[in-house]
Short mmCIF file of C-alpha atoms in Angstrom, two decimals:
data_model
loop_
_atom_site.label_atom_id
_atom_site.label_comp_id
_atom_site.label_asym_id
_atom_site.label_seq_id
_atom_site.Cartn_x
_atom_site.Cartn_y
_atom_site.Cartn_z
CA UNK A 1394 40.06 126.65 -66.82
CA UNK A 1395 38.16 123.17 -64.54
CA UNK A 1396 37.44 123.73 -61.17
CA UNK A 1397 38.59 120.58 -60.22
CA UNK A 1398 41.61 119.15 -61.64
CA UNK A 1399 43.09 115.55 -61.55
CA UNK A 1400 46.63 114.28 -61.27
CA UNK A 1401 46.59 113.92 -64.52
CA UNK A 1402 45.71 116.87 -65.61
CA UNK A 1403 48.15 118.47 -63.15
CA UNK A 1404 50.66 116.28 -65.71
CA UNK A 1405 48.96 118.43 -68.49
CA UNK A 1406 49.25 121.51 -66.97
CA UNK A 1407 52.55 121.64 -65.97
CA UNK A 1408 53.69 120.07 -69.54
CA UNK A 1409 51.53 123.04 -71.59
CA UNK A 1410 53.38 125.53 -68.88
CA UNK A 1411 56.66 123.99 -69.95
CA UNK A 1412 56.20 124.30 -74.30
CA UNK A 1413 54.57 127.64 -74.18
CA UNK A 1414 56.21 129.76 -76.22
CA UNK A 1415 56.36 132.22 -73.51
CA UNK A 1416 58.52 132.96 -70.77
CA UNK A 1417 57.15 131.50 -67.72
CA UNK A 1418 59.01 132.56 -64.39
CA UNK A 1419 57.60 132.75 -60.93
CA UNK A 1420 59.32 134.58 -57.84
CA UNK A 1421 58.79 134.82 -54.05
CA UNK A 1422 58.66 138.27 -52.17
CA UNK A 1423 62.63 137.90 -51.70
CA UNK A 1424 62.74 137.67 -55.87
CA UNK A 1425 63.90 134.39 -55.46
CA UNK A 1426 63.18 131.86 -58.75
CA UNK A 1427 60.76 129.10 -58.10
CA UNK A 1428 60.06 128.42 -61.38
CA UNK A 1429 61.56 128.70 -64.62
CA UNK A 1430 59.52 126.74 -67.89
CA UNK A 1431 61.81 125.81 -70.86
CA UNK A 1432 61.64 128.81 -73.12
CA UNK A 1433 63.38 130.56 -70.00
CA UNK A 1434 66.04 127.27 -69.87
CA UNK A 1435 66.74 127.50 -73.75
CA UNK A 1436 67.09 131.91 -74.44
CA UNK A 1437 68.78 131.95 -71.29
CA UNK A 1438 71.10 128.63 -71.06
CA UNK A 1439 70.60 128.39 -68.20
CA UNK A 1440 68.65 125.26 -66.44
CA UNK A 1441 66.17 125.42 -63.88
CA UNK A 1442 68.85 123.82 -60.84
CA UNK A 1443 71.25 126.53 -61.62
CA UNK A 1444 68.66 129.18 -61.03
CA UNK A 1445 66.25 127.97 -58.58
CA UNK A 1446 66.44 130.14 -55.01
CA UNK A 1447 68.71 132.66 -56.58
CA UNK A 1448 67.64 136.54 -57.26
CA UNK A 1449 66.53 137.71 -60.89
CA UNK A 1450 69.23 140.07 -60.29
CA UNK A 1451 71.93 137.71 -59.60
CA UNK A 1452 71.33 135.77 -62.77
CA UNK A 1453 70.86 138.76 -64.94
CA UNK A 1454 72.89 141.84 -64.73
CA UNK A 1455 71.36 144.27 -67.36
CA UNK A 1456 67.61 144.00 -64.85
CA UNK A 1457 67.33 147.38 -63.47
CA UNK A 1458 67.06 146.33 -59.99
CA UNK A 1459 65.35 149.59 -58.98
CA UNK A 1460 62.63 149.86 -61.54
CA UNK A 1461 61.71 145.77 -61.42
CA UNK A 1462 61.50 146.59 -57.43
CA UNK A 1463 59.31 149.19 -57.93
CA UNK A 1464 57.11 146.97 -60.58
CA UNK A 1465 57.15 143.81 -58.43
CA UNK A 1466 56.31 145.90 -55.63
CA UNK A 1467 52.73 147.41 -56.81
CA UNK A 1468 52.21 143.73 -57.41
CA UNK A 1469 53.04 142.20 -54.09
CA UNK A 1470 51.32 144.79 -52.44
CA UNK A 1471 47.89 146.09 -54.32
CA UNK A 1472 47.46 142.46 -55.97
CA UNK A 1473 47.28 144.13 -59.44
CA UNK A 1474 48.85 143.08 -62.73
CA UNK A 1475 51.59 145.68 -64.12
CA UNK A 1476 52.80 145.47 -67.76
CA UNK A 1477 56.20 146.67 -69.63
CA UNK A 1478 56.29 147.38 -73.13
CA UNK A 1479 58.69 146.99 -75.51
CA UNK A 1480 58.22 150.53 -76.89
CA UNK A 1481 59.30 151.81 -73.42
CA UNK A 1482 61.41 149.66 -72.15
CA UNK A 1483 62.74 146.99 -75.01
CA UNK A 1484 63.78 144.10 -72.77
CA UNK A 1485 63.92 142.74 -69.43
CA UNK A 1486 66.15 140.30 -70.09
CA UNK A 1487 68.73 140.36 -73.12
CA UNK A 1488 67.80 137.16 -75.50
CA UNK A 1489 68.85 136.93 -78.39
CA UNK A 1490 66.58 136.94 -81.22
CA UNK A 1491 64.74 134.03 -82.34
CA UNK A 1492 65.88 134.61 -85.88
CA UNK A 1493 69.91 134.89 -85.85
CA UNK A 1494 70.46 134.06 -89.67
CA UNK A 1495 67.88 136.14 -90.91
CA UNK A 1496 66.81 138.82 -88.17
CA UNK A 1497 67.47 142.20 -88.63
CA UNK A 1498 67.56 142.93 -84.99
CA UNK A 1499 70.55 141.39 -82.51
CA UNK A 1500 67.87 140.47 -79.57
CA UNK A 1501 64.34 139.68 -78.80
CA UNK A 1502 61.90 142.72 -77.98
CA UNK A 1503 59.65 141.58 -75.06
CA UNK A 1504 56.58 142.74 -73.58
CA UNK A 1505 56.70 141.63 -69.75
CA UNK A 1506 52.95 141.10 -67.66
CA UNK A 1507 53.61 140.83 -63.98
CA UNK A 1508 50.87 138.63 -62.38
CA UNK A 1509 50.27 138.15 -58.15
CA UNK A 1510 50.01 134.65 -56.86
CA UNK A 1511 47.48 134.40 -54.19
CA UNK A 1512 47.79 131.91 -51.93
CA UNK A 1513 45.33 129.35 -49.91
CA UNK A 1514 45.76 132.07 -47.11
CA UNK A 1515 44.54 135.01 -49.58
CA UNK A 1516 47.63 137.19 -49.20
CA UNK A 1517 49.73 137.65 -52.50
CA UNK A 1518 52.67 135.43 -51.94
CA UNK A 1519 54.15 134.98 -55.67
CA UNK A 1520 55.30 137.01 -58.45
CA UNK A 1521 54.70 135.72 -61.97
CA UNK A 1522 56.83 137.09 -64.48
CA UNK A 1523 55.45 136.28 -68.56
CA UNK A 1524 57.82 137.22 -71.30
CA UNK A 1525 56.51 137.68 -74.82
CA UNK A 1526 58.55 137.90 -78.03
CA UNK A 1527 57.22 140.78 -79.82
CA UNK A 1528 60.47 141.39 -81.75
CA UNK A 1529 58.18 141.53 -85.39
CA UNK A 1530 55.55 143.59 -84.35
CA UNK A 1531 58.43 145.94 -83.01
CA UNK A 1532 60.54 145.73 -86.01
CA UNK A 1533 57.54 146.38 -88.86
CA UNK A 1534 56.49 149.40 -86.25
CA UNK A 1535 60.10 150.44 -86.18
CA UNK A 1536 60.52 150.02 -90.37
CA UNK A 1537 57.03 151.81 -91.01
CA UNK A 1538 58.25 154.76 -88.24
CA UNK A 1539 61.51 155.18 -90.33
CA UNK A 1540 58.87 155.54 -93.72
CA UNK A 1541 57.54 157.96 -92.04
CA UNK A 1542 54.25 156.36 -92.21
CA UNK A 1543 53.03 156.17 -88.96
CA UNK B 699 2.75 149.57 -34.22
CA UNK B 700 4.56 147.55 -31.14
CA UNK B 701 7.25 150.33 -29.69
CA UNK B 702 9.87 147.27 -29.65
CA UNK B 703 10.21 148.18 -33.39
CA UNK B 704 13.32 149.86 -34.45
CA UNK B 705 12.81 152.57 -37.28
CA UNK B 706 15.21 152.23 -39.67
CA UNK B 707 16.16 154.56 -42.36
CA UNK B 708 18.13 152.91 -45.71
CA UNK B 709 20.07 155.79 -47.56
CA UNK B 710 21.30 154.74 -50.90
CA UNK B 711 20.72 156.57 -54.65
CA UNK B 712 21.02 153.51 -56.35
CA UNK B 713 17.88 150.93 -55.76
CA UNK B 714 20.00 148.06 -56.20
CA UNK B 715 21.87 148.94 -53.19
CA UNK B 716 19.09 149.77 -51.33
CA UNK B 717 17.71 145.89 -52.09
CA UNK B 718 21.09 144.67 -51.33
CA UNK B 719 21.05 145.71 -48.14
CA UNK B 720 17.87 145.68 -47.35
CA UNK B 721 17.99 141.32 -48.18
CA UNK B 722 21.11 141.17 -45.97
CA UNK B 723 19.26 142.39 -42.94
CA UNK B 724 19.18 139.68 -39.92
CA UNK B 725 15.38 138.38 -40.53
CA UNK B 726 14.69 138.55 -36.95
CA UNK B 727 15.30 142.13 -36.52
CA UNK B 728 12.24 144.30 -35.70
CA UNK B 729 12.47 147.06 -38.05
CA UNK B 730 10.47 149.20 -39.88
CA UNK B 731 11.84 150.29 -42.89
CA UNK B 732 12.01 154.14 -44.99
CA UNK B 733 13.79 154.39 -47.58
CA UNK B 734 16.04 157.83 -48.64
CA UNK B 735 18.06 158.39 -52.04
CA UNK B 736 19.81 160.61 -50.61
CA UNK B 737 20.85 163.06 -47.95
CA UNK B 738 18.47 165.46 -47.70
CA UNK B 739 15.61 163.35 -47.41
CA UNK B 740 17.28 161.23 -45.41
CA UNK B 741 18.08 164.37 -43.11
CA UNK B 742 14.14 165.04 -43.33
CA UNK B 743 13.24 161.53 -42.16
CA UNK B 744 15.67 161.52 -39.29
CA UNK B 745 14.03 164.69 -38.40
CA UNK B 746 10.00 162.44 -38.46
CA UNK B 747 11.63 160.47 -36.24
CA UNK B 748 12.04 157.35 -39.07
CA UNK B 749 15.71 157.14 -38.93
CA UNK B 750 16.39 156.25 -34.94
CA UNK B 751 19.28 153.35 -36.75
CA UNK B 752 20.36 154.55 -40.18
CA UNK B 753 22.30 152.60 -42.85
CA UNK B 754 23.84 155.39 -44.75
CA UNK B 755 26.09 155.41 -48.41
CA UNK B 756 28.61 158.10 -48.88
CA UNK B 757 28.44 158.81 -52.84
CA UNK B 758 24.93 159.98 -53.53
CA UNK B 759 23.75 163.20 -55.19
CA UNK B 760 22.41 166.61 -53.82
CA UNK B 761 23.88 166.01 -50.54
CA UNK B 762 26.22 163.03 -49.87
CA UNK B 763 26.71 160.78 -46.74
CA UNK B 764 29.45 163.31 -44.88
CA UNK B 765 27.14 166.31 -45.57
CA UNK B 766 24.55 163.87 -44.02
CA UNK B 767 27.10 163.37 -40.79
CA UNK B 768 28.17 166.73 -40.27
CA UNK B 769 24.11 167.67 -40.18
CA UNK B 770 23.51 165.60 -37.86
CA UNK B 771 26.28 166.66 -35.44
CA UNK B 772 24.87 169.98 -36.27
CA UNK B 773 21.46 170.14 -35.46
CA UNK B 774 22.19 167.65 -32.41
CA UNK B 775 20.05 165.00 -34.11
CA UNK B 776 20.30 161.55 -32.23
CA UNK B 777 20.51 158.37 -35.01
CA UNK B 778 22.96 155.80 -34.94
CA UNK B 779 24.75 155.52 -38.33
CA UNK B 780 26.58 152.64 -39.57
CA UNK B 781 28.31 153.62 -43.19
CA UNK B 782 27.69 151.29 -46.03
CA UNK B 783 30.00 152.28 -49.15
CA UNK B 784 31.99 151.38 -51.77
CA UNK B 785 34.66 154.03 -50.98
CA UNK B 786 36.65 152.20 -49.24
CA UNK B 787 39.93 154.64 -48.79
CA UNK B 788 41.08 154.59 -45.09
CA UNK B 789 40.82 158.07 -45.06
CA UNK B 790 36.70 158.18 -45.87
CA UNK B 791 36.73 155.14 -42.81
CA UNK B 792 38.47 158.04 -40.50
CA UNK B 793 36.70 160.62 -41.71
CA UNK B 794 32.63 159.18 -41.11
CA UNK B 795 33.99 158.23 -37.80
CA UNK B 796 35.02 161.59 -36.97
CA UNK B 797 31.77 162.67 -38.15
CA UNK B 798 30.41 160.13 -35.51
CA UNK B 799 30.06 157.58 -37.80
CA UNK B 800 29.45 154.50 -35.50
CA UNK B 801 30.79 151.93 -38.02
CA UNK B 802 31.78 150.89 -41.54
CA UNK B 803 30.93 148.74 -43.53
CA UNK B 804 32.06 148.01 -47.08
CA UNK B 805 29.43 147.40 -50.58
CA UNK B 806 28.01 144.59 -50.76
CA UNK B 807 27.31 144.59 -47.48
CA UNK B 808 27.86 140.93 -46.32
CA UNK B 809 24.71 139.73 -43.87
CA UNK B 810 27.07 138.17 -41.19
CA UNK B 811 29.54 141.30 -40.99
CA UNK B 812 26.07 143.76 -40.62
CA UNK B 813 24.33 141.15 -37.54
CA UNK B 814 27.74 141.42 -36.35
CA UNK B 815 28.30 144.92 -36.57
CA UNK B 816 24.53 145.82 -35.59
CA UNK B 817 24.83 143.32 -32.44
CA UNK B 818 28.35 144.70 -31.53
CA UNK B 819 26.94 148.20 -31.38
CA UNK B 820 24.07 146.64 -29.25
CA UNK B 821 21.95 147.83 -31.96
CA UNK B 822 20.38 144.34 -32.49
CA UNK B 823 18.06 143.62 -29.89
CA UNK B 824 16.86 140.05 -30.23
CA UNK B 825 12.97 140.14 -31.06
CA UNK B 826 11.38 139.98 -27.58
CA UNK B 827 8.05 138.20 -29.72
CA UNK B 828 6.95 135.00 -27.75
CA UNK B 829 6.08 132.57 -30.62
CA UNK B 830 8.61 130.62 -32.45
CA UNK B 831 9.48 133.34 -34.65
CA UNK B 832 8.68 136.60 -35.62
CA UNK B 833 6.64 136.77 -38.80
CA UNK B 834 8.61 137.33 -41.88
CA UNK B 835 9.57 140.97 -42.93
CA UNK B 836 7.22 142.23 -46.37
CA UNK B 837 9.85 143.09 -48.49
CA UNK B 838 9.79 146.63 -50.00
CA UNK B 839 8.97 146.07 -53.50
CA UNK B 840 11.65 148.13 -55.51
CA UNK B 841 12.13 148.16 -59.36
CA UNK B 842 15.71 148.23 -59.93
CA UNK B 843 16.88 148.43 -63.94
CA UNK B 844 19.95 147.56 -65.57
CA UNK B 845 21.59 150.72 -65.51
CA UNK B 846 21.02 151.42 -61.73
CA UNK B 847 22.50 147.82 -61.34
CA UNK B 848 25.63 148.79 -63.42
CA UNK B 849 26.07 151.92 -62.03
CA UNK B 850 26.25 150.05 -58.56
CA UNK B 851 28.58 147.36 -59.53
CA UNK B 852 30.84 149.52 -61.00
CA UNK B 853 30.68 152.47 -57.84
CA UNK B 854 31.82 149.23 -55.65
CA UNK B 855 34.72 148.63 -58.28
CA UNK B 856 35.98 152.60 -58.40
CA UNK B 857 36.00 152.07 -54.81
CA UNK B 858 38.27 149.54 -54.63
CA UNK B 859 40.15 150.99 -57.44
CA UNK B 860 40.72 154.46 -56.06
CA UNK B 861 41.37 152.97 -52.64
CA UNK B 862 44.67 151.49 -54.39
CA UNK B 863 45.34 155.14 -55.93
CA UNK B 864 45.08 156.78 -52.17
CA UNK B 865 47.38 154.55 -50.71
CA UNK B 866 49.63 154.89 -53.94
CA UNK B 867 49.55 158.73 -54.16
CA UNK B 868 49.08 159.23 -50.36
CA UNK B 869 45.80 161.58 -51.06
CA UNK B 870 42.23 161.48 -50.77
CA UNK B 871 40.53 159.82 -54.03
CA UNK B 872 36.99 162.17 -54.56
CA UNK B 873 34.22 159.53 -56.04
CA UNK B 874 31.73 160.84 -58.63
CA UNK B 875 28.78 159.06 -59.51
CA UNK B 876 29.52 156.53 -62.28
CA UNK B 877 27.82 157.67 -65.53
CA UNK B 878 26.00 154.93 -67.42
CA UNK B 879 25.43 155.61 -71.24
CA UNK B 880 24.38 153.64 -73.75
CA UNK B 881 25.76 155.72 -76.95
CA UNK B 882 26.05 155.58 -80.36
CA UNK B 883 29.34 155.33 -81.36
CA UNK B 884 29.15 158.92 -82.91
CA UNK B 885 27.96 160.36 -79.85
CA UNK B 886 30.83 158.50 -77.69
CA UNK B 887 33.30 160.94 -80.03
CA UNK B 888 31.03 163.73 -78.83
CA UNK B 889 31.70 162.52 -74.84
CA UNK B 890 35.39 161.80 -75.66
CA UNK B 891 35.64 165.95 -76.70
CA UNK B 892 33.74 166.73 -73.34
CA UNK B 893 36.13 164.92 -71.35
CA UNK B 894 39.19 166.53 -72.98
CA UNK B 895 37.97 170.35 -71.63
CA UNK B 896 40.12 171.68 -74.84
CA UNK B 897 43.29 170.21 -73.51
CA UNK B 898 46.46 167.75 -74.62
CA UNK B 899 45.52 164.25 -73.29
CA UNK B 900 47.84 161.25 -73.08
CA UNK B 901 45.63 157.92 -72.84
CA UNK B 902 45.90 154.25 -71.73
CA UNK B 903 43.84 151.16 -73.26
CA UNK B 904 43.17 148.06 -71.95
CA UNK B 905 41.87 145.62 -74.20
CA UNK B 906 39.47 142.72 -71.83
CA UNK B 907 37.42 139.55 -72.71
CA UNK B 908 35.64 136.95 -70.29
CA UNK B 909 32.37 134.97 -70.46
CA UNK B 910 31.31 136.63 -73.64
CA UNK B 911 31.57 140.16 -72.37
CA UNK B 912 34.54 142.11 -74.02
CA UNK B 913 35.78 145.75 -74.57
CA UNK B 914 38.17 147.87 -73.79
CA UNK B 915 38.93 150.24 -70.54
CA UNK B 916 40.72 153.97 -71.67
CA UNK B 917 42.55 156.35 -69.22
CA UNK B 918 42.46 159.81 -69.90
CA UNK B 919 45.28 161.40 -68.67
CA UNK B 920 45.18 165.70 -68.68
CA UNK B 921 48.76 166.10 -70.32
CA UNK B 922 48.81 169.52 -68.16
CA UNK B 923 48.01 167.51 -64.90
CA UNK B 924 50.99 164.75 -65.50
CA UNK B 925 53.57 166.41 -63.13
CA UNK B 926 51.95 167.03 -60.31
CA UNK B 927 51.26 163.36 -60.77
CA UNK B 928 54.89 162.34 -60.61
CA UNK B 929 55.50 164.85 -57.85
CA UNK B 930 52.51 162.79 -55.89
CA UNK B 931 54.36 159.25 -56.99
CA UNK B 932 57.59 160.56 -55.79
CA UNK B 933 59.27 159.94 -58.71
CA UNK B 934 61.55 162.54 -61.26
CA UNK B 935 60.97 161.19 -64.74
CA UNK B 936 64.05 161.52 -66.93
CA UNK B 937 62.43 162.16 -70.87
CA UNK B 938 58.91 160.81 -72.10
CA UNK B 939 60.29 157.22 -71.77
CA UNK B 940 59.78 157.38 -68.24
CA UNK B 941 56.64 159.35 -68.69
CA UNK B 942 54.82 156.99 -70.67
CA UNK B 943 56.06 154.04 -67.91
CA UNK B 944 54.82 156.14 -65.20
CA UNK B 945 51.42 156.50 -66.74
CA UNK B 946 51.26 153.40 -67.85
CA UNK B 947 51.70 151.96 -64.43
CA UNK B 948 48.24 154.10 -63.04
CA UNK B 949 46.79 152.73 -65.50
CA UNK B 950 47.30 149.54 -64.78
CA UNK B 951 46.15 150.00 -61.35
CA UNK B 952 43.36 151.39 -61.84
CA UNK B 953 42.00 149.66 -64.93
CA UNK B 954 43.17 146.60 -63.32
CA UNK B 955 41.46 147.29 -59.97
CA UNK B 956 38.06 148.26 -61.59
CA UNK B 957 38.34 145.11 -63.93
CA UNK B 958 38.52 142.97 -61.08
CA UNK B 959 35.81 144.74 -58.81
CA UNK B 960 33.58 144.49 -61.86
CA UNK B 961 34.46 141.00 -62.99
CA UNK B 962 33.96 139.44 -58.98
CA UNK B 963 30.42 140.70 -58.83
CA UNK B 964 29.07 139.60 -62.42
CA UNK B 965 31.18 136.39 -61.18
CA UNK B 966 33.18 136.22 -64.88
CA UNK B 967 37.05 136.54 -65.09
CA UNK B 968 38.64 139.01 -67.33
CA UNK B 969 41.83 137.82 -69.57
CA UNK B 970 43.56 141.74 -70.06
CA UNK B 971 45.41 142.18 -72.99
CA UNK B 972 48.89 144.31 -72.88
CA UNK B 973 47.89 147.92 -72.61
CA UNK B 974 48.94 150.41 -75.02
CA UNK B 975 50.25 153.84 -75.11
CA UNK B 976 47.43 155.72 -77.68
CA UNK B 977 49.72 158.38 -77.99
CA UNK B 978 50.73 161.65 -76.56
CA UNK B 979 50.26 165.44 -76.09
CA UNK B 980 47.60 164.13 -78.64
CA UNK B 981 44.12 165.84 -79.43
CA UNK B 982 40.90 162.78 -78.87
CA UNK B 983 40.39 162.73 -82.70
CA UNK B 984 43.98 161.37 -82.79
CA UNK B 985 44.10 159.65 -80.15
CA UNK B 986 41.55 157.65 -80.53
CA UNK B 987 40.29 156.25 -84.15
CA UNK B 988 36.60 154.88 -83.55
CA UNK B 989 36.17 151.35 -85.62
CA UNK B 990 32.18 152.85 -86.72
CA UNK B 991 31.71 150.20 -88.90
CA UNK B 992 31.87 147.91 -86.93
CA UNK B 993 30.14 149.07 -83.78
CA UNK B 994 26.95 150.96 -84.13
CA UNK B 995 26.08 151.12 -80.15
CA UNK B 996 28.81 150.89 -76.81
CA UNK B 997 27.60 150.65 -73.43
CA UNK B 998 30.03 152.95 -71.92
CA UNK B 999 30.99 153.11 -67.89
CA UNK B 1000 32.21 156.65 -66.98
CA UNK B 1001 34.07 157.45 -64.06
CA UNK B 1002 36.21 160.70 -63.23
CA UNK B 1003 38.41 160.25 -60.09
CA UNK B 1004 39.71 164.12 -58.78
CA UNK B 1005 42.92 163.76 -55.85
CA UNK B 1006 41.50 166.11 -53.48
CA UNK B 1007 43.82 169.49 -52.73
CA UNK B 1008 45.37 168.65 -56.03
CA UNK B 1009 44.00 170.18 -59.60
CA UNK B 1010 44.60 166.19 -61.17
CA UNK B 1011 41.86 164.67 -62.78
CA UNK B 1012 41.54 161.18 -64.30
CA UNK B 1013 38.99 159.45 -66.45
CA UNK B 1014 38.24 156.02 -66.80
CA UNK B 1015 35.75 154.77 -69.36
CA UNK B 1016 34.37 151.35 -70.22
CA UNK B 1017 33.31 150.62 -73.10
CA UNK B 1018 31.40 147.37 -73.77
CA UNK B 1019 31.03 145.97 -76.89
CA UNK B 1020 27.08 145.70 -78.63
CA UNK B 1021 27.59 142.41 -78.52
CA UNK B 1022 28.53 141.97 -75.01
CA UNK B 1023 25.62 143.65 -73.85
CA UNK B 1024 23.10 140.29 -73.98
CA UNK B 1025 25.80 138.37 -71.11
CA UNK B 1026 25.73 141.15 -69.16
CA UNK B 1027 22.63 141.94 -69.13
CA UNK B 1028 22.18 138.32 -68.24
CA UNK B 1029 24.48 138.82 -65.82
CA UNK B 1030 23.22 141.92 -64.13
CA UNK B 1031 19.56 140.55 -63.83
CA UNK B 1032 21.00 137.83 -62.21
CA UNK B 1033 21.96 140.55 -59.46
CA UNK B 1034 18.91 142.29 -59.61
CA UNK B 1035 17.12 139.40 -59.23
#
């Protein structure tokens, strides 16, 4: 990314983050939502005003809090990334499959990346959670396994 | 030679590290420099009076920095030792201070930090020369090669990763000297089989790419040691899924810290793909299918961590693609320059 960004570009960048077809959530150290892009808005049915300042655990009962805290704490304390893969944990948030008509699965398989966000003081002040829809890959792999082709 | 000149010994197995350190010395510090490439040489030099002040690395072949400190203490040799190390575990700092080191600096040593530290210890006596300034010190000629530099870069990066690992597991991590080799792909298979030591393995693999440098990081776990790891972390994996996740988390930590450490030194930013669990309880042949048709050669950095007091080892391999070598060489040349 360019080292210097003018204010116009900030607008584009925000637009891009908004429109990415991956979920982008920024949480503070208390796991309260600060950024929520349109992927998150559309799949959860909740707008930014409904989620802002609430913790992920209040918003989504399906999140395994102990597990999430363990992942997130290591990111916040150690400053390294953490990952969650659909093979071990099919989803973080229970979203509908993108193919409600032709799809065979009821929910969206997700890979999740936890990124540390470093503030101006050099400390990790926020956590970015990026959610990828990997339903297509998961279905193919499961079909392959079912046919003994693994 | 005027008597105010301080005999300074710089001891590090890496020529690149010595060069970097000598450059970082305060320009107005009147010293005569002797170099040693490992602990035994350092002790000899100190016995000959060439090391009134010693800048000492910890991870070295033949005799490491801890042993040097122990010998100095046992023989009652008066040398003022500042440790300059890539091993930045809190326990490492504590141990060298117990052994009598006066200060600890993390690699690569920052010139300002070095000056402050030396001044703080009263070692940096401002030059009493009458002239406007002391004549510039003749910089020793050091030939530094690619492999040595990459080894030193990896050494610093793995030290950082070890410090995180030590924090998470509450253990002391024994650091090896990283191996840097250019392998034919067929040889790589042999090297991997070697790492296996006849055991069943689980492996996590993560791709990285940045600034035309690409590769894969591979972390090998020995299955027989997985239960011990879980105990150290304080988790009780309920089944295969939990175990996989534990390995994934450990791998992300080690790979992430190591890659960040390397990236910062050579000034790139790597994108990382999602890690992949290549398989569990398998032999190396089943785990890793090398793309022999595409790659002939690979640059491999091998780092084997072991945990003190536990029978736990991790083998971390950073494999760079053949076409990354040109750019990586540029970056390394810049560091050597």
